[in-house]
Amino acid sequence: MAVRLFDALKVETQYFRLSIQEATNSLATAYKGAPSTVLKDLETLLLKYTQEEQSEVRFCAIRWATSLFELQHCPSRYICMLGAADIKLDIREIALEGLFPVDDDGSSMSKIKELHYPKLGDMLDYILSQQPNLSESAETRDQKLQFPSRTYLVIIEFLLKCFESELEHNTSIKGSSQFQWSVEAMCLLLEHAMAYEGSVELYAKASNALIAIGSRIPELVASRYAKKVPWLKQLLSHIDLDTREAAARLLGIASSVLPIDASCALISEIIASVRGINKLRFEVQHGALCALGYVTANCMSRKPAIPEELFQITLKLLVDVVNSETATLASVAVQALGHIGLVVALPSLIVESSSVDILVVLQERLTKLIKGDDSKAIQKIIISIGYICINETSSACLNIALELIFSLSRSKVEDILFAAGEALSFLWGGVPVTADLILKTNYSLSMASKFLMGDPSLSLSTHSPIEMNEANKDRDAMVREAITKKLFDELLYSTRKEDRCAGTVWLLSITMYCGHQPAIQKMLPEIQEAFSHLLGEQNELTQELASQGMSVVYEIGDASMKGNLVNALVNTLTGSGKKKRAIKLAEDSEVFQEGVIGEGLSGGKLSTYKELCNVANEMGQPDLIYKFMDLANYQTSLNSKRGAAFGFSKIAKQAGDALKPHLRSLIPRLVRYQYDPDKNVQDAMSHIWKSLVEDSKKTIDEHLDLIIDDLLIQCGSRLWRTREASCLALADIIQGRKFDQVGKHLRKLWPAAFRAMDDIKETVRNSGDKLCRTLTSLTVRLSDVTLTDVSDASQAMDLVLPFLLTEGILSKVDSIRKASIEVVMKLAKGAGIAIRSHLSDLVCCMLESLSSLEDQGLNYVELHAANAGIQTEKLESLRISIAKGSPMWETLDLCIKVVDAGSLDQLVPRLGQLVRSGVGLNTRVGVASFITLLVQEVGVEIKPYTSKLLRLLFPVVKDEKSAASKRAFADACAVLLKHTVASQAEKLIDDTAALHAGDRNAQVACAVLLKSYSSKASDILDGYLAAILPVIFISRFDDDKYVSGLFEELWEEHTSSERVALQLYLAEIVSLICESIATSSWASKKKAAQAINKLSEVLGESLASYYNVLLQSLMKEIPGRLWEGKEALLYSIAALCVSCHKAISTDDSHTLNEVLRVVSSACTKKAKKYREAALSCLEQVVKAFGNEEFFNEAFLMLYDMCNASALGASGKATLAGSGAKAEEDHIEQVHVPHEKILDCMTACINVAKVKDIHEQQKNLMQVLTTALSPGFPWTVKISAFSLIKELGSSVHKVVADPQQSNDHANIILLVQELFHSVAPLVVECISTVKVGQVHVAASECLLGIMKLYRDLRSINCTNVQFQGTLLHLYEVEKNGEAKSLLKKCVDTLENITRMSER
């Protein structure tokens, strides 16, 4: 099966490979525990598949190797070694995991549990069986690599793991021949790895692996490579620095077993190469100098040592290199001197028969070098100076060394400070290392002590110190006194932070490396005090090292020292520590780190004491410096706590019972400090917490009240970081608590959260938000009867809800208000009927919040809606829609569902109060809508309260300015109407109907109320239609389009047939119309008049039974002063006369005369619009009644008006005779359109007798000739043409009636005058006026005159002057209709002419 799947991975398409790959990986588990023969076959199979081209095959092969076999299985590890060089990253990663297992968090599993690696011999045997060439000797570097470089790297690392593992399990195995053979084979493999093709990384790895082997089995390595000195010398010139140093160290190890002559020859050869005439490559010089130091040091440790002369030559060469070469090579030469100084005191140099100490010779040069920029070179030089001084006894040399080291106190390079600390430790003496450890291994003092990375000095105790000569006590005392004086008198309490940092590094180094020396033990109290003082440093390195120093002091101190240290640290953490040693400030003393408190007034930095004093003086507040210093002291205090925490976390592991008395005061602070804004403080306090507390949850539960009380107090601290940390800590520890745990604190927690949410500092506000969210979740859970006991839920509700309603929602802070609303809504959801006791407060609060929590931008937009072109009503609708989608409205919905009859006693009065005093659109609409929904929910249970509510709501509908509010309150009235008593309902509807006579707001209220009654209480309203339909009908004619539109909608809604509705309620409508006409309101009069118009139009003669009362009401209002819209009365009179003319004519002739008198008097008024209406009315009245007497009564008045109008148009008298009087009487009157007067004359002509017309013939002709004169506009001429046609029509009737033959003489005279006087003027109008409508009307008029003239055969036609003009006009006329009429006129005129000639 395995073979089939692997083969399928090779041949199948890419689309199927993923599925096959998953199946293949899953199959591996089936082979676990398989027989050895099967597993053996699998080994061969997997090794074969690791060489396949398809990456999926290789991946699965390595996955099988790692999952099927254990770590000590050699073939599978070999497969992983091959996979480590794969081109695919995922394959490389899984291969490395098989060789070096890691835990889930990425850390090496060897740190967590012991791993069982294969035996070195077994692993090497398998590798050699796969690559037999590796067993061949590798004397030269020109052979090819047997594996890729990446494979070699993992092979070397894995073999070293096997090597170390085997030695750790059995140290006696070193002497066994089998193990030595394995080591020999491994050395051979490493030599093969250093082939010419090998990478730089591979060279370094292999050479350092040889050093690692040599550190554990030095004799074997020394004897082996004593035979390979030429090969090692080749490696000294390698391009890689690590390789060169490793080769030099190996050469030193090998030289220790060479004969002394051979060693001397090797040293001489190296010296010769360095002193050669030809300039060597840097790599060659570097390798030679490294080798010279190691070889000479190893030879000087032997007996016999190399000759003194050769030793002097060697030292002179190294001194010359230091003085002449670059910093890098000079540092290597100094390092070589240091390696020699580890073994033997450096002798004085013999220069020109005089001896000089080497450090004296090099002092100037070394001073320059350590002031340079090459930090690595400086580190080498400083550590080497420490090496040199181990065996040095000369006070001059020691002073030079100390001076060189102390000069680095202000270096800002941390590694240089650590190197100087290491050198001072060697000068102090008692460092637990040996010369061989430094010379023959990769040992590093700082790495071995796990400096700043773990438990210090534990690994140092495994090595014995370099032997100190008892005779050098004076030397030691002098050095130690100098170091102590420098540290405690100058550096540790310096005004400069750089000095204090250097002092801290050096004191920690000496305490750590030399801590078991009696001299250090005596100084422990002073050292502890110094470290305690430095815990408050702003510099993080200084602070961390000081805390590290505290833990070192605790470890090496006695019982009393440990007790004092624990007390001091506890006092520092709890803020009750003793006052620190004062440091005198200099001008350049840094008080704050640069940028912490901003910039000065001029833009400069603010950090030193001098700069702070200058700012205080510039601001005119010298006392401000004390506030700066107070701030600095607080910063120091905070830093001390953080620093103490670093040390405390290490001490706590060992202090144990000594800390138990302090736990009660420590735990609340430790909880808070774990949430400090400073990540370093968090980490440090977390370390302490883990060290002190085994079960974190149990400890917090036991001290919960104490912790919460402390955190609540600290939430009000003046320090922002304390407030922030307290909020975050509270948010964390109250999660998931039960009521009996947090119930007593619940009332205090909410104010603390809200106070933090309104903090001046943004991060504190954020922490307050987090606490609020946690409290919300906790409170909702505790108040939910489905999740908490009913009594506990009730108590929680009683504690929290009143506070949220009185202080949370009413807060001036937006975030607090919104958070409170959210909590209240969630409480209402979960509490159910338990919320009834708080219902009235909750509902009123939510309703008020609808406006108070609204976005103020919407208010601003509404104020400027008109300017922005936004309709106010639409904007209000938008605001209300948003409010009804808010959490507040959702809460109100929840409240409505739990209201019962008992709740109404408290709720209704509060709602009434809110109706009276509530402000804001959303609140007003909200309370009305809530009442509506409430009534719909409780039904008849609201009946006892309807009267009170209606008395409140009805006036509000009228007073509200907002249309949306009106509608909402109207809806509330409507739903209450359904449940009120009959008398109250009748009164409400009557009061509503009465509103129509009020101002615009009252009218709108009336319409809105009626509409709401119709939609929500239609069954009640149907019984009162006789009261409301008249109101609706009359209000339809209001001047305000909005108001009339509302009533129009109501009318359409209540009437299916307008005529039927009007007939049904005609008596009530007429009564209301009469009342309206009789009121003092002009608007009411006008509406009533328009209503009469509509009645006349719709009902016609059906209105006859009421015409008298209507007509009398109208005519009473005509006399008297004019008011705007009074013309509507005239139009109503006209409409009434038109619709009821038969009844009026039949019943009483006196009424006719009275109507004519009233209308005629109206025609004499000066107001233009009113006169026009009067003339129009007169025209319709005359036409309606057709009374012949109307001509005599009206014509003279109209003639006078024409005369006055003509005077106004021409500016001079154009009429004679009675026209003179017209000028005198009417010259001051307002001009009335002439055509209106002519239209009235036309109506009068229509009803007049021919006799009467003949009597007014002269005046009539004057009117026509004037109207057709050029001084009037074409509209007047149109009216004149109509008058002529009407006159012609009347004459034609007489001509056609044989019974009126007595009037023929008068008619002939009239027609002759029309033909000879008026017809030419008509022709002239056609000629002068360029309007098509005039041409058509004039042509018709002219044709009518000619036909009359033709029909009266007794008239002889004399010379017609306009005949030629008429013919010309016909020819040029463009209007088709006019041209046709003119053609008829021409033909008729020719016909008349022919008849006359006969």
JSON list of C-alpha atoms in Angstrom, two decimals, residues 754-833:
[
{"chain": "A", "resi": 754, "resn": "PHE", "atom": "CA", "xyz": [-17.62, 56.21, 34.60]},
{"chain": "A", "resi": 755, "resn": "ARG", "atom": "CA", "xyz": [-14.98, 58.39, 36.25]},
{"chain": "A", "resi": 756, "resn": "ALA", "atom": "CA", "xyz": [-12.30, 56.62, 34.25]},
{"chain": "A", "resi": 757, "resn": "MET", "atom": "CA", "xyz": [-14.29, 57.01, 31.02]},
{"chain": "A", "resi": 758, "resn": "ASP", "atom": "CA", "xyz": [-14.20, 60.78, 31.56]},
{"chain": "A", "resi": 759, "resn": "ASP", "atom": "CA", "xyz": [-10.51, 60.89, 32.42]},
{"chain": "A", "resi": 760, "resn": "ILE", "atom": "CA", "xyz": [-8.21, 63.52, 30.93]},
{"chain": "A", "resi": 761, "resn": "LYS", "atom": "CA", "xyz": [-5.82, 60.81, 29.70]},
{"chain": "A", "resi": 762, "resn": "GLU", "atom": "CA", "xyz": [-6.85, 58.85, 26.64]},
{"chain": "A", "resi": 763, "resn": "THR", "atom": "CA", "xyz": [-5.33, 55.55, 27.77]},
{"chain": "A", "resi": 764, "resn": "VAL", "atom": "CA", "xyz": [-7.20, 55.81, 31.07]},
{"chain": "A", "resi": 765, "resn": "ARG", "atom": "CA", "xyz": [-10.40, 56.46, 29.15]},
{"chain": "A", "resi": 766, "resn": "ASN", "atom": "CA", "xyz": [-9.74, 53.34, 27.09]},
{"chain": "A", "resi": 767, "resn": "SER", "atom": "CA", "xyz": [-9.21, 51.28, 30.23]},
{"chain": "A", "resi": 768, "resn": "GLY", "atom": "CA", "xyz": [-12.42, 52.79, 31.64]},
{"chain": "A", "resi": 769, "resn": "ASP", "atom": "CA", "xyz": [-14.24, 51.68, 28.50]},
{"chain": "A", "resi": 770, "resn": "LYS", "atom": "CA", "xyz": [-12.93, 48.17, 28.99]},
{"chain": "A", "resi": 771, "resn": "LEU", "atom": "CA", "xyz": [-14.00, 48.15, 32.65]},
{"chain": "A", "resi": 772, "resn": "CYS", "atom": "CA", "xyz": [-17.41, 49.43, 31.61]},
{"chain": "A", "resi": 773, "resn": "ARG", "atom": "CA", "xyz": [-17.81, 46.65, 29.05]},
{"chain": "A", "resi": 774, "resn": "THR", "atom": "CA", "xyz": [-16.87, 44.04, 31.65]},
{"chain": "A", "resi": 775, "resn": "LEU", "atom": "CA", "xyz": [-19.21, 45.57, 34.22]},
{"chain": "A", "resi": 776, "resn": "THR", "atom": "CA", "xyz": [-21.97, 45.59, 31.64]},
{"chain": "A", "resi": 777, "resn": "SER", "atom": "CA", "xyz": [-21.55, 41.89, 30.98]},
{"chain": "A", "resi": 778, "resn": "LEU", "atom": "CA", "xyz": [-21.36, 41.15, 34.72]},
{"chain": "A", "resi": 779, "resn": "THR", "atom": "CA", "xyz": [-24.38, 43.27, 35.66]},
{"chain": "A", "resi": 780, "resn": "VAL", "atom": "CA", "xyz": [-26.53, 41.90, 32.86]},
{"chain": "A", "resi": 781, "resn": "ARG", "atom": "CA", "xyz": [-25.70, 38.36, 33.89]},
{"chain": "A", "resi": 782, "resn": "LEU", "atom": "CA", "xyz": [-26.36, 39.04, 37.56]},
{"chain": "A", "resi": 783, "resn": "SER", "atom": "CA", "xyz": [-29.70, 40.70, 36.75]},
{"chain": "A", "resi": 784, "resn": "ASP", "atom": "CA", "xyz": [-30.92, 37.98, 34.40]},
{"chain": "A", "resi": 785, "resn": "VAL", "atom": "CA", "xyz": [-33.35, 35.74, 36.26]},
{"chain": "A", "resi": 786, "resn": "THR", "atom": "CA", "xyz": [-32.56, 32.87, 33.90]},
{"chain": "A", "resi": 787, "resn": "LEU", "atom": "CA", "xyz": [-28.90, 32.93, 34.90]},
{"chain": "A", "resi": 788, "resn": "THR", "atom": "CA", "xyz": [-29.00, 34.17, 38.51]},
{"chain": "A", "resi": 789, "resn": "ASP", "atom": "CA", "xyz": [-31.14, 33.50, 41.53]},
{"chain": "A", "resi": 790, "resn": "VAL", "atom": "CA", "xyz": [-34.25, 35.73, 41.57]},
{"chain": "A", "resi": 791, "resn": "SER", "atom": "CA", "xyz": [-33.39, 37.42, 44.87]},
{"chain": "A", "resi": 792, "resn": "ASP", "atom": "CA", "xyz": [-29.81, 38.11, 43.75]},
{"chain": "A", "resi": 793, "resn": "ALA", "atom": "CA", "xyz": [-31.04, 39.41, 40.39]},
{"chain": "A", "resi": 794, "resn": "SER", "atom": "CA", "xyz": [-33.46, 41.73, 42.14]},
{"chain": "A", "resi": 795, "resn": "GLN", "atom": "CA", "xyz": [-30.75, 43.07, 44.44]},
{"chain": "A", "resi": 796, "resn": "ALA", "atom": "CA", "xyz": [-28.41, 43.62, 41.53]},
{"chain": "A", "resi": 797, "resn": "MET", "atom": "CA", "xyz": [-31.13, 45.50, 39.67]},
{"chain": "A", "resi": 798, "resn": "ASP", "atom": "CA", "xyz": [-31.89, 47.65, 42.73]},
{"chain": "A", "resi": 799, "resn": "LEU", "atom": "CA", "xyz": [-28.21, 48.53, 43.08]},
{"chain": "A", "resi": 800, "resn": "VAL", "atom": "CA", "xyz": [-27.36, 49.36, 39.50]},
{"chain": "A", "resi": 801, "resn": "LEU", "atom": "CA", "xyz": [-30.45, 50.58, 37.67]},
{"chain": "A", "resi": 802, "resn": "PRO", "atom": "CA", "xyz": [-31.21, 53.68, 39.81]},
{"chain": "A", "resi": 803, "resn": "PHE", "atom": "CA", "xyz": [-27.60, 54.77, 39.52]},
{"chain": "A", "resi": 804, "resn": "LEU", "atom": "CA", "xyz": [-27.60, 54.35, 35.75]},
{"chain": "A", "resi": 805, "resn": "LEU", "atom": "CA", "xyz": [-30.84, 56.28, 35.37]},
{"chain": "A", "resi": 806, "resn": "THR", "atom": "CA", "xyz": [-29.90, 59.17, 37.64]},
{"chain": "A", "resi": 807, "resn": "GLU", "atom": "CA", "xyz": [-26.18, 59.55, 37.05]},
{"chain": "A", "resi": 808, "resn": "GLY", "atom": "CA", "xyz": [-25.24, 57.50, 34.01]},
{"chain": "A", "resi": 809, "resn": "ILE", "atom": "CA", "xyz": [-27.80, 58.52, 31.42]},
{"chain": "A", "resi": 810, "resn": "LEU", "atom": "CA", "xyz": [-27.93, 62.10, 32.70]},
{"chain": "A", "resi": 811, "resn": "SER", "atom": "CA", "xyz": [-24.16, 62.49, 32.50]},
{"chain": "A", "resi": 812, "resn": "LYS", "atom": "CA", "xyz": [-22.73, 65.24, 30.34]},
{"chain": "A", "resi": 813, "resn": "VAL", "atom": "CA", "xyz": [-20.20, 62.81, 28.86]},
{"chain": "A", "resi": 814, "resn": "ASP", "atom": "CA", "xyz": [-21.39, 61.22, 25.62]},
{"chain": "A", "resi": 815, "resn": "SER", "atom": "CA", "xyz": [-19.57, 57.94, 26.11]},
{"chain": "A", "resi": 816, "resn": "ILE", "atom": "CA", "xyz": [-21.02, 57.49, 29.61]},
{"chain": "A", "resi": 817, "resn": "ARG", "atom": "CA", "xyz": [-24.54, 58.25, 28.45]},
{"chain": "A", "resi": 818, "resn": "LYS", "atom": "CA", "xyz": [-24.31, 55.84, 25.55]},
{"chain": "A", "resi": 819, "resn": "ALA", "atom": "CA", "xyz": [-22.81, 53.12, 27.72]},
{"chain": "A", "resi": 820, "resn": "SER", "atom": "CA", "xyz": [-25.54, 53.61, 30.32]},
{"chain": "A", "resi": 821, "resn": "ILE", "atom": "CA", "xyz": [-28.24, 53.34, 27.67]},
{"chain": "A", "resi": 822, "resn": "GLU", "atom": "CA", "xyz": [-26.71, 50.12, 26.40]},
{"chain": "A", "resi": 823, "resn": "VAL", "atom": "CA", "xyz": [-26.58, 48.61, 29.87]},
{"chain": "A", "resi": 824, "resn": "VAL", "atom": "CA", "xyz": [-30.13, 49.64, 30.69]},
{"chain": "A", "resi": 825, "resn": "MET", "atom": "CA", "xyz": [-31.38, 48.12, 27.45]},
{"chain": "A", "resi": 826, "resn": "LYS", "atom": "CA", "xyz": [-29.63, 44.84, 28.20]},
{"chain": "A", "resi": 827, "resn": "LEU", "atom": "CA", "xyz": [-30.98, 44.87, 31.75]},
{"chain": "A", "resi": 828, "resn": "ALA", "atom": "CA", "xyz": [-34.50, 45.39, 30.46]},
{"chain": "A", "resi": 829, "resn": "LYS", "atom": "CA", "xyz": [-34.08, 42.43, 28.10]},
{"chain": "A", "resi": 830, "resn": "GLY", "atom": "CA", "xyz": [-32.96, 40.03, 30.77]},
{"chain": "A", "resi": 831, "resn": "ALA", "atom": "CA", "xyz": [-34.91, 41.22, 33.80]},
{"chain": "A", "resi": 832, "resn": "GLY", "atom": "CA", "xyz": [-38.42, 40.58, 32.43]},
{"chain": "A", "resi": 833, "resn": "ILE", "atom": "CA", "xyz": [-41.22, 41.34, 34.92]}
]
